[in-house]
Amino acid sequence: MSDPSALAAAARDGLNFEAIRGQFPQTAECVYLNTGTVGLCPLPVVEALLERVRAFEVDGQIGWGPAEAGMNAARSQLAKFLGVAPDELVFTRNATEGTNLVTTGVAWRSGDEVLLSDEEHPSMELPWHYLQQQGRIQLRRFPVSRHPEQTLAAAEAAITPRTRLVATSHVFCHSGNRAPAGELAALCRERGVLLHLDGAQAVGQFRLDLAEMGADFYTGNCHKWLLGPKGTGFLVLRPGGEADLTPCHVGAGSAARFDPAEGLTLRESGHRFEYGTRDFARFAALEPLLDWWGGVGLEAAEGHMRQLAAYLKERLRELPSLVLHTADTWGDSSAMTTFSLPGRTANEIVSALWERHRVMTRPVGDWEAVRISTALYNTREEIDRLVQILWELDC
Ligand SMILES: Cc1ncc(COP(=O)(O)O)c(C=O)c1O
């Protein structure tokens, strides 16, 4: 263990930091500061995944039952982790797919407007723009701020009698700032407007109680901050929310009944969106993943990420010309911190960090900024190394 301060902080938080970091071999190869793009999966979970994939592939139909049962056990566990009932959770391949289930599923009416935040990932931009291009909605935007109360006020001011749905990230992928999710849900309920939240960057960073939050639709993935298998995601519907969405695709698994004369009756749960043969084993591996999280403790992990984000901001402020795009307080931000260095392009910084120093970060091209993800497996020492390199680049 090379970072005693991280160890001390982790011990205080109840984390066995050394043992945890040892389960992420890539941390010995580079400084991995890009969990916001894709997380590292802990080795015991990788092994559990491969075991499940192997069993299904080797056993064929004989392995179908156990693999599907494993997926449904994982569904129950993930639903509990998110504070919802298993029937409200649809498994998807990624967060983008969940958003597309909403854009293609709502019965849009002529004149409907969708109010989208102005800081979105292409996975939220493109499905809504595509819908507008097809003439099915009119897209309006509302500005987001590092102060959640200003974001809420901007959304409220932008709602019109034609607004049918508000869509926003829960944690914004450029700045790492948070949207006031619960307040937006209350506002949308009051105005009779649907709310779609994109939690791609939120799940695994802090505790979520989606039932209490009360959004109509919440899309997320398990391959970023939850550190799970790539190609696993979900869409959570509010109770009965499946009735708001007409599936674009159906097949074996999605209908409760089918009679050629009477037609098909869709299942009354999120299952209506799942059909056909699937990568059951990959989803089944979410069960050992969530067991692993049970051992680590999400609160302890959040404490560690919160301290690292605060330390990173403190150290970045030492660079006189640096501009920080992320809010100060944890409740308004996350484990993603974004900055610009005037006079340096984002690609210059990110390339120099990776090619010369093996420090993996992500450019935020629109802002000529760099995003740093400080995850469960990162250390203060890695932040010190990053800041030292930035000093060298800045002079
Ligand atoms: C806010 C946001 N939404 C959606 C996505 C896309 O996630 P996925 O690859 O799981 O579809 C990302 C990925 O970075 C993101 O940051």
PDB file of N, CA and C and ligand atoms in Angstrom, residues 36-37 93-97 99 119-124 169-174 198-201 219-224 232-233 336 362 371, ligand 1:
ATOM      1  N   GLY A  36     -15.692   7.369 -15.285  1.00  0.00           N
ATOM      2  CA  GLY A  36     -16.881   7.977 -15.892  1.00  0.00           C
ATOM      3  C   GLY A  36     -17.119   7.474 -17.315  1.00  0.00           C
ATOM      4  N   THR A  37     -16.092   6.958 -17.981  1.00  0.00           N
ATOM      5  CA  THR A  37     -16.307   6.345 -19.298  1.00  0.00           C
ATOM      6  C   THR A  37     -16.624   4.870 -19.117  1.00  0.00           C
ATOM      7  N   ARG A  93     -28.972  -3.204 -22.394  1.00  0.00           N
ATOM      8  CA  ARG A  93     -27.522  -3.375 -22.581  1.00  0.00           C
ATOM      9  C   ARG A  93     -26.737  -2.180 -22.068  1.00  0.00           C
ATOM     10  N   ASN A  94     -27.385  -1.051 -21.964  1.00  0.00           N
ATOM     11  CA  ASN A  94     -26.682   0.174 -21.541  1.00  0.00           C
ATOM     12  C   ASN A  94     -27.724   1.263 -21.249  1.00  0.00           C
ATOM     13  N   ALA A  95     -27.242   2.390 -20.767  1.00  0.00           N
ATOM     14  CA  ALA A  95     -28.169   3.479 -20.424  1.00  0.00           C
ATOM     15  C   ALA A  95     -28.845   4.034 -21.670  1.00  0.00           C
ATOM     16  N   THR A  96     -28.126   4.045 -22.784  1.00  0.00           N
ATOM     17  CA  THR A  96     -28.677   4.582 -24.032  1.00  0.00           C
ATOM     18  C   THR A  96     -29.935   3.820 -24.449  1.00  0.00           C
ATOM     19  N   GLU A  97     -29.897   2.508 -24.276  1.00  0.00           N
ATOM     20  CA  GLU A  97     -31.046   1.691 -24.668  1.00  0.00           C
ATOM     21  C   GLU A  97     -32.279   2.077 -23.833  1.00  0.00           C
ATOM     22  N   THR A  99     -32.980   4.996 -22.578  1.00  0.00           N
ATOM     23  CA  THR A  99     -33.516   6.264 -23.098  1.00  0.00           C
ATOM     24  C   THR A  99     -34.301   6.008 -24.378  1.00  0.00           C
ATOM     25  N   GLU A 119     -26.831  20.196 -20.982  1.00  0.00           N
ATOM     26  CA  GLU A 119     -25.519  19.555 -20.777  1.00  0.00           C
ATOM     27  C   GLU A 119     -25.700  18.045 -20.845  1.00  0.00           C
ATOM     28  N   GLU A 120     -25.853  17.515 -22.028  1.00  0.00           N
ATOM     29  CA  GLU A 120     -26.143  16.094 -22.147  1.00  0.00           C
ATOM     30  C   GLU A 120     -25.111  15.346 -22.990  1.00  0.00           C
ATOM     31  N   HIS A 121     -24.966  14.095 -22.674  1.00  0.00           N
ATOM     32  CA  HIS A 121     -24.133  13.154 -23.427  1.00  0.00           C
ATOM     33  C   HIS A 121     -24.849  12.843 -24.757  1.00  0.00           C
ATOM     34  N   PRO A 122     -24.126  12.490 -25.816  1.00  0.00           N
ATOM     35  CA  PRO A 122     -24.797  12.125 -27.078  1.00  0.00           C
ATOM     36  C   PRO A 122     -25.877  11.052 -26.893  1.00  0.00           C
ATOM     37  N   SER A 123     -25.726  10.214 -25.881  1.00  0.00           N
ATOM     38  CA  SER A 123     -26.734   9.170 -25.653  1.00  0.00           C
ATOM     39  C   SER A 123     -28.070   9.730 -25.200  1.00  0.00           C
ATOM     40  N   MET A 124     -28.077  10.979 -24.724  1.00  0.00           N
ATOM     41  CA  MET A 124     -29.337  11.656 -24.405  1.00  0.00           C
ATOM     42  C   MET A 124     -29.682  12.649 -25.502  1.00  0.00           C
ATOM     43  N   SER A 169     -29.862  14.455 -17.289  1.00  0.00           N
ATOM     44  CA  SER A 169     -28.964  13.567 -16.545  1.00  0.00           C
ATOM     45  C   SER A 169     -29.146  13.818 -15.067  1.00  0.00           C
ATOM     46  N   HIS A 170     -28.905  12.790 -14.270  1.00  0.00           N
ATOM     47  CA  HIS A 170     -28.891  12.967 -12.814  1.00  0.00           C
ATOM     48  C   HIS A 170     -27.551  13.567 -12.402  1.00  0.00           C
ATOM     49  N   VAL A 171     -26.463  12.967 -12.914  1.00  0.00           N
ATOM     50  CA  VAL A 171     -25.130  13.574 -12.768  1.00  0.00           C
ATOM     51  C   VAL A 171     -24.676  13.913 -14.185  1.00  0.00           C
ATOM     52  N   PHE A 172     -24.306  15.172 -14.394  1.00  0.00           N
ATOM     53  CA  PHE A 172     -23.958  15.624 -15.749  1.00  0.00           C
ATOM     54  C   PHE A 172     -22.565  15.138 -16.131  1.00  0.00           C
ATOM     55  N   CYS A 173     -22.463  14.616 -17.361  1.00  0.00           N
ATOM     56  CA  CYS A 173     -21.218  13.934 -17.727  1.00  0.00           C
ATOM     57  C   CYS A 173     -20.078  14.898 -18.013  1.00  0.00           C
ATOM     58  N   HIS A 174     -20.342  16.163 -18.334  1.00  0.00           N
ATOM     59  CA  HIS A 174     -19.237  17.089 -18.603  1.00  0.00           C
ATOM     60  C   HIS A 174     -18.668  17.628 -17.283  1.00  0.00           C
ATOM     61  N   ASP A 198     -31.453  10.320 -16.601  1.00  0.00           N
ATOM     62  CA  ASP A 198     -30.354   9.486 -17.070  1.00  0.00           C
ATOM     63  C   ASP A 198     -29.345   9.395 -15.928  1.00  0.00           C
ATOM     64  N   GLY A 199     -29.306   8.215 -15.307  1.00  0.00           N
ATOM     65  CA  GLY A 199     -28.425   8.019 -14.147  1.00  0.00           C
ATOM     66  C   GLY A 199     -27.135   7.301 -14.490  1.00  0.00           C
ATOM     67  N   ALA A 200     -26.725   7.363 -15.773  1.00  0.00           N
ATOM     68  CA  ALA A 200     -25.514   6.638 -16.196  1.00  0.00           C
ATOM     69  C   ALA A 200     -24.319   6.969 -15.294  1.00  0.00           C
ATOM     70  N   GLN A 201     -24.230   8.233 -14.851  1.00  0.00           N
ATOM     71  CA  GLN A 201     -23.080   8.650 -14.040  1.00  0.00           C
ATOM     72  C   GLN A 201     -23.401   8.683 -12.548  1.00  0.00           C
ATOM     73  N   THR A 219     -33.000   5.691 -16.331  1.00  0.00           N
ATOM     74  CA  THR A 219     -32.112   4.774 -17.047  1.00  0.00           C
ATOM     75  C   THR A 219     -30.731   4.797 -16.411  1.00  0.00           C
ATOM     76  N   GLY A 220     -30.056   3.651 -16.467  1.00  0.00           N
ATOM     77  CA  GLY A 220     -28.714   3.601 -15.880  1.00  0.00           C
ATOM     78  C   GLY A 220     -27.925   2.442 -16.447  1.00  0.00           C
ATOM     79  N   ASN A 221     -26.692   2.338 -16.006  1.00  0.00           N
ATOM     80  CA  ASN A 221     -25.889   1.177 -16.417  1.00  0.00           C
ATOM     81  C   ASN A 221     -25.116   0.662 -15.219  1.00  0.00           C
ATOM     82  N   CYS A 222     -24.550  -0.527 -15.415  1.00  0.00           N
ATOM     83  CA  CYS A 222     -23.783  -1.145 -14.326  1.00  0.00           C
ATOM     84  C   CYS A 222     -22.302  -1.162 -14.658  1.00  0.00           C
ATOM     85  N   HIS A 223     -21.911  -0.593 -15.818  1.00  0.00           N
ATOM     86  CA  HIS A 223     -20.517  -0.727 -16.253  1.00  0.00           C
ATOM     87  C   HIS A 223     -19.658   0.513 -16.020  1.00  0.00           C
ATOM     88  N   LYS A 224     -20.210   1.528 -15.356  1.00  0.00           N
ATOM     89  CA  LYS A 224     -19.362   2.672 -15.002  1.00  0.00           C
ATOM     90  C   LYS A 224     -19.055   2.586 -13.504  1.00  0.00           C
ATOM     91  N   THR A 232     -24.212  -4.126 -19.490  1.00  0.00           N
ATOM     92  CA  THR A 232     -25.329  -4.345 -18.559  1.00  0.00           C
ATOM     93  C   THR A 232     -25.899  -2.991 -18.143  1.00  0.00           C
ATOM     94  N   GLY A 233     -27.201  -2.858 -18.294  1.00  0.00           N
ATOM     95  CA  GLY A 233     -27.870  -1.613 -17.922  1.00  0.00           C
ATOM     96  C   GLY A 233     -29.304  -1.900 -17.541  1.00  0.00           C
ATOM     97  N   MET A 336     -16.670  13.081 -10.238  1.00  0.00           N
ATOM     98  CA  MET A 336     -16.089  13.583 -11.486  1.00  0.00           C
ATOM     99  C   MET A 336     -15.837  15.077 -11.305  1.00  0.00           C
ATOM    100  N   ARG A 362     -10.258  12.009 -19.404  1.00  0.00           N
ATOM    101  CA  ARG A 362     -11.136  12.153 -20.587  1.00  0.00           C
ATOM    102  C   ARG A 362     -11.270  13.623 -20.967  1.00  0.00           C
ATOM    103  N   ARG A 371     -11.829  15.904 -17.755  1.00  0.00           N
ATOM    104  CA  ARG A 371     -12.630  15.345 -16.663  1.00  0.00           C
ATOM    105  C   ARG A 371     -11.830  14.260 -15.938  1.00  0.00           C
TER     106      ARG A 371
HETATM  107  C1  LIG B   1     -24.823  11.034 -18.821  1.00  0.00           C
HETATM  108  C2  LIG B   1     -24.565   9.834 -19.691  1.00  0.00           C
HETATM  109  N1  LIG B   1     -25.592   9.209 -20.252  1.00  0.00           N
HETATM  110  C3  LIG B   1     -25.442   8.114 -21.017  1.00  0.00           C
HETATM  111  C4  LIG B   1     -24.185   7.622 -21.258  1.00  0.00           C
HETATM  112  C5  LIG B   1     -24.066   6.407 -22.105  1.00  0.00           C
HETATM  113  O1  LIG B   1     -24.044   5.278 -21.290  1.00  0.00           O
HETATM  114  P1  LIG B   1     -24.145   3.844 -21.925  1.00  0.00           P
HETATM  115  O2  LIG B   1     -22.866   3.619 -22.649  1.00  0.00           O
HETATM  116  O3  LIG B   1     -24.355   2.922 -20.776  1.00  0.00           O
HETATM  117  O4  LIG B   1     -25.294   3.842 -22.857  1.00  0.00           O
HETATM  118  C6  LIG B   1     -23.073   8.225 -20.699  1.00  0.00           C
HETATM  119  C7  LIG B   1     -21.733   7.707 -20.952  1.00  0.00           C
HETATM  120  O5  LIG B   1     -20.715   8.295 -20.695  1.00  0.00           O
HETATM  121  C8  LIG B   1     -23.266   9.366 -19.889  1.00  0.00           C
HETATM  122  O6  LIG B   1     -22.247  10.007 -19.320  1.00  0.00           O
END
